[in-house]
Amino acid sequence: MSLEIIEKLNEALNNVEVSLQNVSNAQDIEDARIASIGRKGAITLLSREMKSVPAENKREVGMAFNAAKNKIEDLLKVAQEKLEDAQSDSEAAGVDLTLPGRKWHAGTKHPVTRVMDECVAIFRRMGFIVADGPEIETVYNNFDALNSPKDHPARDPRDTFYFDDGRLLRTQTSPIQIRVMEKQDPPVRIVAPGRTFRRDTPDATHSMNFHQIEGLYINKDVSLADLKSILLAFAHDMFGDTIGIRLRPHFFPFTEPSVEVDFSCIMCEGKGCRICKNSGWIEIAGAGMVDPNVLESVGYNPEEVSGFAFGFGIERIAMLKYRIGDIRYLYENDKRFLTQF
Ligand code: PHE
């Protein structure tokens, strides 16, 4: 009998120990106290069975009960101290564990960045390597080396931002062509995405600050047909296989012949709509065969190598891809607009 009661006592002690292991507040500790040494607690109830313990065992069992009660009181004290420590730690750290959590809004990529990344990915798959250049350029790289005549209207300070030291904010990514060719011998196969600046009055299709992606391929026997196939492959990759392209004769100082590149309107699939001004086509890039004068300005021999260059307007592509009617939405940082991407 005496053995049985001690076994029960040990079991009850064990239960208190377990329940005190994971207390998170004062009520948990109080509950453990009530369940063990409270008026109707397991140990209190058990101690009533003392009467049936034979006289010769009473002393031994009584001592076991006293030891158990002391042990439980110690355990309750330790649990209480641990709880107070944890509370003062979080208070010291300025953390109120009872506050509801805060919701964090993960950002998304800006549509211009998305399109830029996608353009780069497409050209990289075709074997182009990414090149870079500074936004503050020399007049030489932005105009002279690109065969722009001294009286070219784009050089006018009313169209281009100049610094006092004579440098300028690049008006196009084309100066990166010069930087790359000055540094390396042919073959060259690069794309160069970047920010460009022009002194335009902002409206639905113009911004003083926009983005281009430049492409340049120089090798032996490069032809206009090569240019066209690369442009078509890009169009299909970006907008799907139903897109058509069209090259129209144009003029750029640094390419000869030069073309403007139109994509068939993705809004109306070429039928004619407001966006394409009923023509069924949208101008999306400038391109052409690199002018021999440019090749000479970087020390290449135009008798040995030829090449093509192109420059896409990133915003143009973004506006088509996401059906954005006004370029200014891209720069107003209106969350209602930006959270749609
Ligand atoms: N740099 C030209 C522009 O900004 C585009 C272009 C790039 C044209 C490369 C031909 C070749 O309009």
Tab-separated table of N, CA and C in Angstrom, residues 99-231:
chain	number	residue	atom	x	y	z
A	99	LEU	N	0.971	42.551	-29.055
A	99	LEU	CA	0.460	43.314	-30.205
A	99	LEU	C	0.200	42.388	-31.391
A	100	PRO	N	-0.842	42.677	-32.201
A	100	PRO	CA	-1.037	41.877	-33.410
A	100	PRO	C	0.103	42.130	-34.403
A	101	GLY	N	0.407	41.162	-35.262
A	101	GLY	CA	1.516	41.299	-36.214
A	101	GLY	C	1.253	42.374	-37.243
A	102	ARG	N	2.338	42.858	-37.840
A	102	ARG	CA	2.198	43.863	-38.894
A	102	ARG	C	2.329	43.204	-40.250
A	103	LYS	N	1.558	43.684	-41.220
A	103	LYS	CA	1.623	43.093	-42.544
A	103	LYS	C	2.654	43.828	-43.391
A	104	TRP	N	3.576	43.091	-43.989
A	104	TRP	CA	4.587	43.721	-44.858
A	104	TRP	C	4.181	43.544	-46.301
A	105	HIS	N	4.247	44.644	-47.054
A	105	HIS	CA	3.906	44.551	-48.472
A	105	HIS	C	5.180	44.356	-49.277
A	106	ALA	N	5.308	43.227	-49.920
A	106	ALA	CA	6.489	42.985	-50.744
A	106	ALA	C	6.380	43.860	-51.988
A	107	GLY	N	7.473	44.501	-52.405
A	107	GLY	CA	7.454	45.335	-53.599
A	107	GLY	C	7.476	44.468	-54.852
A	108	THR	N	7.204	45.102	-55.994
A	108	THR	CA	7.333	44.382	-57.261
A	108	THR	C	8.224	45.203	-58.175
A	109	LYS	N	8.687	44.594	-59.235
A	109	LYS	CA	9.544	45.334	-60.168
A	109	LYS	C	8.716	46.343	-60.949
A	110	HIS	N	9.292	47.520	-61.161
A	110	HIS	CA	8.656	48.553	-61.984
A	110	HIS	C	8.535	48.035	-63.412
A	111	PRO	N	7.420	48.382	-64.090
A	111	PRO	CA	7.238	47.859	-65.454
A	111	PRO	C	8.421	48.168	-66.383
A	112	VAL	N	9.070	49.322	-66.202
A	112	VAL	CA	10.224	49.646	-67.054
A	112	VAL	C	11.367	48.647	-66.784
A	113	THR	N	11.594	48.360	-65.503
A	113	THR	CA	12.651	47.408	-65.145
A	113	THR	C	12.331	46.010	-65.676
A	114	ARG	N	11.042	45.642	-65.556
A	114	ARG	CA	10.636	44.328	-66.059
A	114	ARG	C	10.932	44.180	-67.539
A	115	VAL	N	10.521	45.199	-68.310
A	115	VAL	CA	10.698	45.114	-69.758
A	115	VAL	C	12.192	45.113	-70.092
A	116	MET	N	12.941	45.960	-69.383
A	116	MET	CA	14.382	46.023	-69.592
A	116	MET	C	15.010	44.644	-69.364
A	117	ASP	N	14.652	44.019	-68.237
A	117	ASP	CA	15.194	42.692	-67.910
A	117	ASP	C	14.810	41.672	-68.984
A	118	GLU	N	13.570	41.792	-69.448
A	118	GLU	CA	13.109	40.822	-70.432
A	118	GLU	C	13.846	40.986	-71.762
A	119	CYS	N	14.051	42.276	-72.172
A	119	CYS	CA	14.808	42.539	-73.409
A	119	CYS	C	16.203	41.932	-73.304
A	120	VAL	N	16.859	42.210	-72.184
A	120	VAL	CA	18.218	41.703	-71.989
A	120	VAL	C	18.224	40.177	-72.068
A	121	ALA	N	17.225	39.551	-71.412
A	121	ALA	CA	17.174	38.076	-71.403
A	121	ALA	C	17.026	37.536	-72.824
A	122	ILE	N	16.172	38.200	-73.623
A	122	ILE	CA	15.946	37.723	-74.995
A	122	ILE	C	17.238	37.815	-75.820
A	123	PHE	N	17.911	38.967	-75.724
A	123	PHE	CA	19.137	39.135	-76.523
A	123	PHE	C	20.268	38.258	-76.010
A	124	ARG	N	20.292	38.019	-74.726
A	124	ARG	CA	21.327	37.114	-74.196
A	124	ARG	C	21.143	35.710	-74.738
A	125	ARG	N	19.880	35.305	-74.864
A	125	ARG	CA	19.632	33.966	-75.432
A	125	ARG	C	20.145	33.871	-76.861
A	126	MET	N	20.178	35.037	-77.564
A	126	MET	CA	20.680	35.032	-78.937
A	126	MET	C	22.197	35.175	-78.976
A	127	GLY	N	22.833	35.294	-77.828
A	127	GLY	CA	24.302	35.346	-77.797
A	127	GLY	C	24.881	36.729	-77.593
A	128	PHE	N	24.055	37.741	-77.357
A	128	PHE	CA	24.577	39.092	-77.091
A	128	PHE	C	25.086	39.175	-75.647
A	129	ILE	N	26.124	39.995	-75.472
A	129	ILE	CA	26.695	40.190	-74.138
A	129	ILE	C	26.294	41.594	-73.684
A	130	VAL	N	26.065	41.783	-72.383
A	130	VAL	CA	25.595	43.078	-71.890
A	130	VAL	C	26.770	44.029	-71.649
A	131	ALA	N	26.648	45.245	-72.214
A	131	ALA	CA	27.674	46.281	-71.992
A	131	ALA	C	27.020	47.460	-71.278
A	132	ASP	N	27.863	48.331	-70.739
A	132	ASP	CA	27.347	49.429	-69.922
A	132	ASP	C	28.149	50.697	-70.221
A	133	GLY	N	27.547	51.835	-69.927
A	133	GLY	CA	28.268	53.095	-70.085
A	133	GLY	C	27.664	54.129	-69.165
A	134	PRO	N	28.359	55.254	-68.957
A	134	PRO	CA	27.879	56.257	-67.997
A	134	PRO	C	26.748	57.122	-68.565
A	135	GLU	N	25.943	57.675	-67.675
A	135	GLU	CA	24.859	58.567	-68.112
A	135	GLU	C	25.406	59.941	-68.479
A	136	ILE	N	26.509	60.353	-67.840
A	136	ILE	CA	27.170	61.609	-68.217
A	136	ILE	C	28.232	61.262	-69.256
A	137	GLU	N	28.081	61.820	-70.453
A	137	GLU	CA	28.941	61.442	-71.561
A	137	GLU	C	29.714	62.640	-72.113
A	138	THR	N	30.682	62.332	-72.934
A	138	THR	CA	31.381	63.402	-73.648
A	138	THR	C	30.631	63.698	-74.945
A	139	VAL	N	30.803	64.915	-75.441
A	139	VAL	CA	30.211	65.283	-76.725
A	139	VAL	C	30.768	64.365	-77.812
A	140	TYR	N	32.057	64.003	-77.639
A	140	TYR	CA	32.695	63.129	-78.636
A	140	TYR	C	31.952	61.791	-78.754
A	141	ASN	N	31.718	61.115	-77.617
A	141	ASN	CA	31.074	59.795	-77.677
A	141	ASN	C	29.608	59.870	-78.086
A	142	ASN	N	28.931	60.930	-77.629
A	142	ASN	CA	27.487	61.023	-77.887
A	142	ASN	C	27.184	61.527	-79.310
A	143	PHE	N	28.098	62.365	-79.868
A	143	PHE	CA	27.827	62.955	-81.192
A	143	PHE	C	28.966	62.756	-82.201
A	144	ASP	N	30.185	63.284	-81.882
A	144	ASP	CA	31.262	63.325	-82.892
A	144	ASP	C	31.599	61.940	-83.446
A	145	ALA	N	31.917	61.012	-82.528
A	145	ALA	CA	32.341	59.677	-82.985
A	145	ALA	C	31.204	58.949	-83.672
A	146	LEU	N	29.961	59.402	-83.408
A	146	LEU	CA	28.798	58.787	-84.047
A	146	LEU	C	28.430	59.504	-85.347
A	147	ASN	N	29.429	60.243	-85.885
A	147	ASN	CA	29.282	60.825	-87.219
A	147	ASN	C	28.199	61.908	-87.303
A	148	SER	N	27.851	62.528	-86.147
A	148	SER	CA	26.833	63.579	-86.187
A	148	SER	C	27.464	64.884	-86.635
A	149	PRO	N	26.906	65.501	-87.685
A	149	PRO	CA	27.479	66.765	-88.153
A	149	PRO	C	27.452	67.820	-87.047
A	150	LYS	N	28.410	68.758	-87.127
A	150	LYS	CA	28.537	69.794	-86.088
A	150	LYS	C	27.252	70.605	-85.919
A	151	ASP	N	26.461	70.703	-87.001
A	151	ASP	CA	25.249	71.533	-86.906
A	151	ASP	C	23.983	70.673	-86.750
A	152	HIS	N	24.175	69.411	-86.306
A	152	HIS	CA	22.999	68.545	-86.138
A	152	HIS	C	22.083	69.128	-85.056
A	153	PRO	N	20.787	69.216	-85.330
A	153	PRO	CA	19.875	69.878	-84.381
A	153	PRO	C	19.850	69.243	-82.987
A	154	ALA	N	20.119	67.932	-82.897
A	154	ALA	CA	20.076	67.275	-81.581
A	154	ALA	C	21.141	67.830	-80.649
A	155	ARG	N	22.201	68.458	-81.215
A	155	ARG	CA	23.275	68.994	-80.364
A	155	ARG	C	22.851	70.280	-79.659
A	156	ASP	N	21.777	70.889	-80.124
A	156	ASP	CA	21.350	72.181	-79.591
A	156	ASP	C	21.065	72.085	-78.094
A	157	PRO	N	21.536	73.059	-77.308
A	157	PRO	CA	21.254	73.050	-75.857
A	157	PRO	C	19.758	73.104	-75.554
A	158	ARG	N	18.947	73.418	-76.561
A	158	ARG	CA	17.504	73.384	-76.310
A	158	ARG	C	16.977	71.955	-76.383
A	159	ASP	N	17.829	71.023	-76.880
A	159	ASP	CA	17.414	69.619	-76.969
A	159	ASP	C	18.200	68.703	-76.046
A	160	THR	N	19.388	69.157	-75.638
A	160	THR	CA	20.295	68.291	-74.871
A	160	THR	C	20.733	69.002	-73.597
A	161	PHE	N	20.820	68.253	-72.503
A	161	PHE	CA	21.286	68.841	-71.233
A	161	PHE	C	22.813	68.846	-71.188
A	162	TYR	N	23.423	70.044	-71.117
A	162	TYR	CA	24.884	70.150	-71.023
A	162	TYR	C	25.304	70.535	-69.605
A	163	PHE	N	26.508	70.063	-69.217
A	163	PHE	CA	27.121	70.515	-67.962
A	163	PHE	C	28.065	71.669	-68.283
A	164	ASP	N	28.424	72.432	-67.252
A	164	ASP	CA	29.322	73.574	-67.454
A	164	ASP	C	30.662	73.143	-68.044
A	165	ASP	N	31.101	71.913	-67.700
A	165	ASP	CA	32.403	71.463	-68.221
A	165	ASP	C	32.323	70.954	-69.655
A	166	GLY	N	31.140	71.099	-70.305
A	166	GLY	CA	31.023	70.716	-71.705
A	166	GLY	C	30.496	69.305	-71.906
A	167	ARG	N	30.483	68.503	-70.824
A	167	ARG	CA	29.908	67.163	-70.974
A	167	ARG	C	28.380	67.254	-71.018
A	168	LEU	N	27.724	66.129	-71.242
A	168	LEU	CA	26.266	66.167	-71.393
A	168	LEU	C	25.624	64.927	-70.795
A	169	LEU	N	24.306	64.977	-70.596
A	169	LEU	CA	23.552	63.769	-70.253
A	169	LEU	C	23.273	63.059	-71.575
A	170	ARG	N	23.700	61.813	-71.696
A	170	ARG	CA	23.594	61.142	-73.002
A	170	ARG	C	22.157	61.186	-73.516
A	171	THR	N	22.032	61.451	-74.810
A	171	THR	CA	20.700	61.570	-75.405
A	171	THR	C	20.252	60.239	-75.990
A	172	GLN	N	21.165	59.263	-75.965
A	172	GLN	CA	20.891	57.945	-76.543
A	172	GLN	C	21.896	56.956	-75.949
A	173	THR	N	21.621	55.658	-76.088
A	173	THR	CA	22.599	54.678	-75.588
A	173	THR	C	23.687	54.401	-76.626
A	174	SER	N	23.584	55.020	-77.813
A	174	SER	CA	24.570	54.760	-78.876
A	174	SER	C	26.029	55.050	-78.496
A	175	PRO	N	26.337	56.040	-77.602
A	175	PRO	CA	27.753	56.222	-77.251
A	175	PRO	C	28.396	54.971	-76.657
A	176	ILE	N	27.577	54.042	-76.155
A	176	ILE	CA	28.153	52.789	-75.625
A	176	ILE	C	28.764	51.967	-76.769
A	177	GLN	N	28.205	52.113	-77.979
A	177	GLN	CA	28.823	51.469	-79.152
A	177	GLN	C	30.283	51.885	-79.253
A	178	ILE	N	30.509	53.207	-79.133
A	178	ILE	CA	31.869	53.748	-79.278
A	178	ILE	C	32.768	53.199	-78.176
A	179	ARG	N	32.271	53.255	-76.940
A	179	ARG	CA	33.087	52.776	-75.807
A	179	ARG	C	33.497	51.315	-75.992
A	180	VAL	N	32.546	50.484	-76.457
A	180	VAL	CA	32.855	49.049	-76.601
A	180	VAL	C	33.863	48.842	-77.738
A	181	MET	N	33.622	49.507	-78.885
A	181	MET	CA	34.488	49.271	-80.052
A	181	MET	C	35.896	49.818	-79.826
A	182	GLU	N	35.999	50.902	-79.020
A	182	GLU	CA	37.340	51.440	-78.743
A	182	GLU	C	38.144	50.462	-77.893
A	183	LYS	N	37.436	49.656	-77.131
A	183	LYS	CA	38.139	48.740	-76.202
A	183	LYS	C	38.425	47.374	-76.799
A	184	GLN	N	37.637	46.934	-77.785
A	184	GLN	CA	37.847	45.560	-78.264
A	184	GLN	C	37.821	45.459	-79.783
A	185	ASP	N	38.501	44.420	-80.282
A	185	ASP	CA	38.514	44.181	-81.716
A	185	ASP	C	37.272	43.393	-82.105
A	186	PRO	N	36.899	43.435	-83.400
A	186	PRO	CA	35.766	42.611	-83.838
A	186	PRO	C	36.118	41.122	-83.675
A	187	PRO	N	35.154	40.227	-83.563
A	187	PRO	CA	33.712	40.481	-83.596
A	187	PRO	C	33.181	41.084	-82.277
A	188	VAL	N	32.101	41.888	-82.437
A	188	VAL	CA	31.446	42.511	-81.280
A	188	VAL	C	29.973	42.115	-81.326
A	189	ARG	N	29.445	41.702	-80.191
A	189	ARG	CA	28.005	41.383	-80.166
A	189	ARG	C	27.473	41.768	-78.798
A	190	ILE	N	27.012	43.029	-78.650
A	190	ILE	CA	26.579	43.523	-77.332
A	190	ILE	C	25.176	44.123	-77.375
A	191	VAL	N	24.527	44.114	-76.223
A	191	VAL	CA	23.361	44.976	-75.998
A	191	VAL	C	23.686	45.842	-74.787
A	192	ALA	N	23.145	47.071	-74.787
A	192	ALA	CA	23.440	47.990	-73.683
A	192	ALA	C	22.166	48.713	-73.274
A	193	PRO	N	21.554	48.280	-72.172
A	193	PRO	CA	20.360	48.974	-71.693
A	193	PRO	C	20.770	50.180	-70.860
A	194	GLY	N	19.941	51.223	-70.862
A	194	GLY	CA	20.306	52.363	-70.015
A	194	GLY	C	19.329	53.517	-70.095
A	195	ARG	N	19.587	54.496	-69.228
A	195	ARG	CA	18.746	55.679	-69.109
A	195	ARG	C	19.256	56.758	-70.071
A	196	THR	N	18.347	57.461	-70.692
A	196	THR	CA	18.735	58.515	-71.635
A	196	THR	C	17.935	59.786	-71.354
A	197	PHE	N	18.449	60.916	-71.830
A	197	PHE	CA	17.874	62.207	-71.427
A	197	PHE	C	17.721	63.140	-72.635
A	198	ARG	N	16.575	63.736	-72.762
A	198	ARG	CA	16.385	64.743	-73.806
A	198	ARG	C	15.527	65.871	-73.266
A	199	ARG	N	15.811	67.066	-73.785
A	199	ARG	CA	15.079	68.216	-73.292
A	199	ARG	C	13.728	68.330	-73.992
A	200	ASP	N	12.877	67.337	-73.799
A	200	ASP	CA	11.552	67.348	-74.438
A	200	ASP	C	10.507	67.854	-73.463
A	201	THR	N	9.436	68.418	-74.004
A	201	THR	CA	8.310	68.781	-73.141
A	201	THR	C	7.498	67.505	-72.887
A	202	PRO	N	7.326	67.147	-71.606
A	202	PRO	CA	6.609	65.892	-71.326
A	202	PRO	C	5.175	65.932	-71.863
A	203	ASP	N	4.773	64.842	-72.509
A	203	ASP	CA	3.362	64.648	-72.891
A	203	ASP	C	3.094	63.144	-72.885
A	204	ALA	N	2.014	62.717	-73.529
A	204	ALA	CA	1.619	61.299	-73.420
A	204	ALA	C	2.688	60.348	-73.961
A	205	THR	N	3.513	60.836	-74.890
A	205	THR	CA	4.517	59.927	-75.469
A	205	THR	C	5.952	60.409	-75.281
A	206	HIS	N	6.144	61.546	-74.595
A	206	HIS	CA	7.507	62.060	-74.402
A	206	HIS	C	7.829	62.260	-72.934
A	207	SER	N	9.087	61.969	-72.585
A	207	SER	CA	9.572	62.196	-71.237
A	207	SER	C	11.000	62.707	-71.369
A	208	MET	N	11.435	63.543	-70.409
A	208	MET	CA	12.799	64.063	-70.495
A	208	MET	C	13.817	62.987	-70.179
A	209	ASN	N	13.315	61.889	-69.654
A	209	ASN	CA	14.181	60.889	-69.051
A	209	ASN	C	13.534	59.554	-69.354
A	210	PHE	N	14.184	58.806	-70.260
A	210	PHE	CA	13.574	57.531	-70.663
A	210	PHE	C	14.673	56.477	-70.827
A	211	HIS	N	14.324	55.327	-71.359
A	211	HIS	CA	15.299	54.232	-71.431
A	211	HIS	C	15.379	53.645	-72.837
A	212	GLN	N	16.568	53.205	-73.171
A	212	GLN	CA	16.749	52.529	-74.456
A	212	GLN	C	17.532	51.246	-74.232
A	213	ILE	N	17.443	50.349	-75.211
A	213	ILE	CA	18.406	49.250	-75.218
A	213	ILE	C	19.081	49.261	-76.585
A	214	GLU	N	20.391	49.402	-76.551
A	214	GLU	CA	21.198	49.506	-77.758
A	214	GLU	C	21.688	48.116	-78.138
A	215	GLY	N	21.787	47.853	-79.415
A	215	GLY	CA	22.387	46.589	-79.850
A	215	GLY	C	23.459	46.876	-80.882
A	216	LEU	N	24.518	46.076	-80.899
A	216	LEU	CA	25.591	46.271	-81.883
A	216	LEU	C	26.192	44.921	-82.235
A	217	TYR	N	26.249	44.649	-83.556
A	217	TYR	CA	26.888	43.409	-84.003
A	217	TYR	C	27.866	43.745	-85.108
A	218	ILE	N	29.129	43.462	-84.891
A	218	ILE	CA	30.168	43.729	-85.897
A	218	ILE	C	30.902	42.425	-86.180
A	219	ASN	N	31.027	42.119	-87.467
A	219	ASN	CA	31.745	40.893	-87.846
A	219	ASN	C	32.070	40.981	-89.331
A	220	LYS	N	32.590	39.916	-89.882
A	220	LYS	CA	32.783	39.885	-91.342
A	220	LYS	C	31.421	39.617	-91.984
A	221	ASP	N	31.133	40.327	-93.081
A	221	ASP	CA	29.934	40.052	-93.890
A	221	ASP	C	28.612	40.108	-93.136
A	222	VAL	N	28.423	41.093	-92.304
A	222	VAL	CA	27.117	41.257	-91.656
A	222	VAL	C	26.201	42.030	-92.611
A	223	SER	N	24.970	41.594	-92.755
A	223	SER	CA	24.077	42.236	-93.727
A	223	SER	C	22.803	42.764	-93.075
A	224	LEU	N	22.057	43.541	-93.848
A	224	LEU	CA	20.777	44.069	-93.381
A	224	LEU	C	19.787	42.926	-93.122
A	225	ALA	N	19.955	41.832	-93.872
A	225	ALA	CA	19.077	40.660	-93.646
A	225	ALA	C	19.319	40.088	-92.248
A	226	ASP	N	20.593	40.104	-91.809
A	226	ASP	CA	20.894	39.627	-90.449
A	226	ASP	C	20.178	40.497	-89.422
A	227	LEU	N	20.241	41.828	-89.647
A	227	LEU	CA	19.567	42.763	-88.737
A	227	LEU	C	18.082	42.439	-88.671
A	228	LYS	N	17.485	42.261	-89.854
A	228	LYS	CA	16.042	42.039	-89.887
A	228	LYS	C	15.668	40.752	-89.155
A	229	SER	N	16.467	39.718	-89.318
A	229	SER	CA	16.111	38.444	-88.669
A	229	SER	C	16.231	38.558	-87.149
A	230	ILE	N	17.217	39.325	-86.681
A	230	ILE	CA	17.362	39.507	-85.223
A	230	ILE	C	16.164	40.309	-84.687
A	231	LEU	N	15.769	41.354	-85.407
A	231	LEU	CA	14.643	42.185	-84.962
A	231	LEU	C	13.348	41.370	-84.935
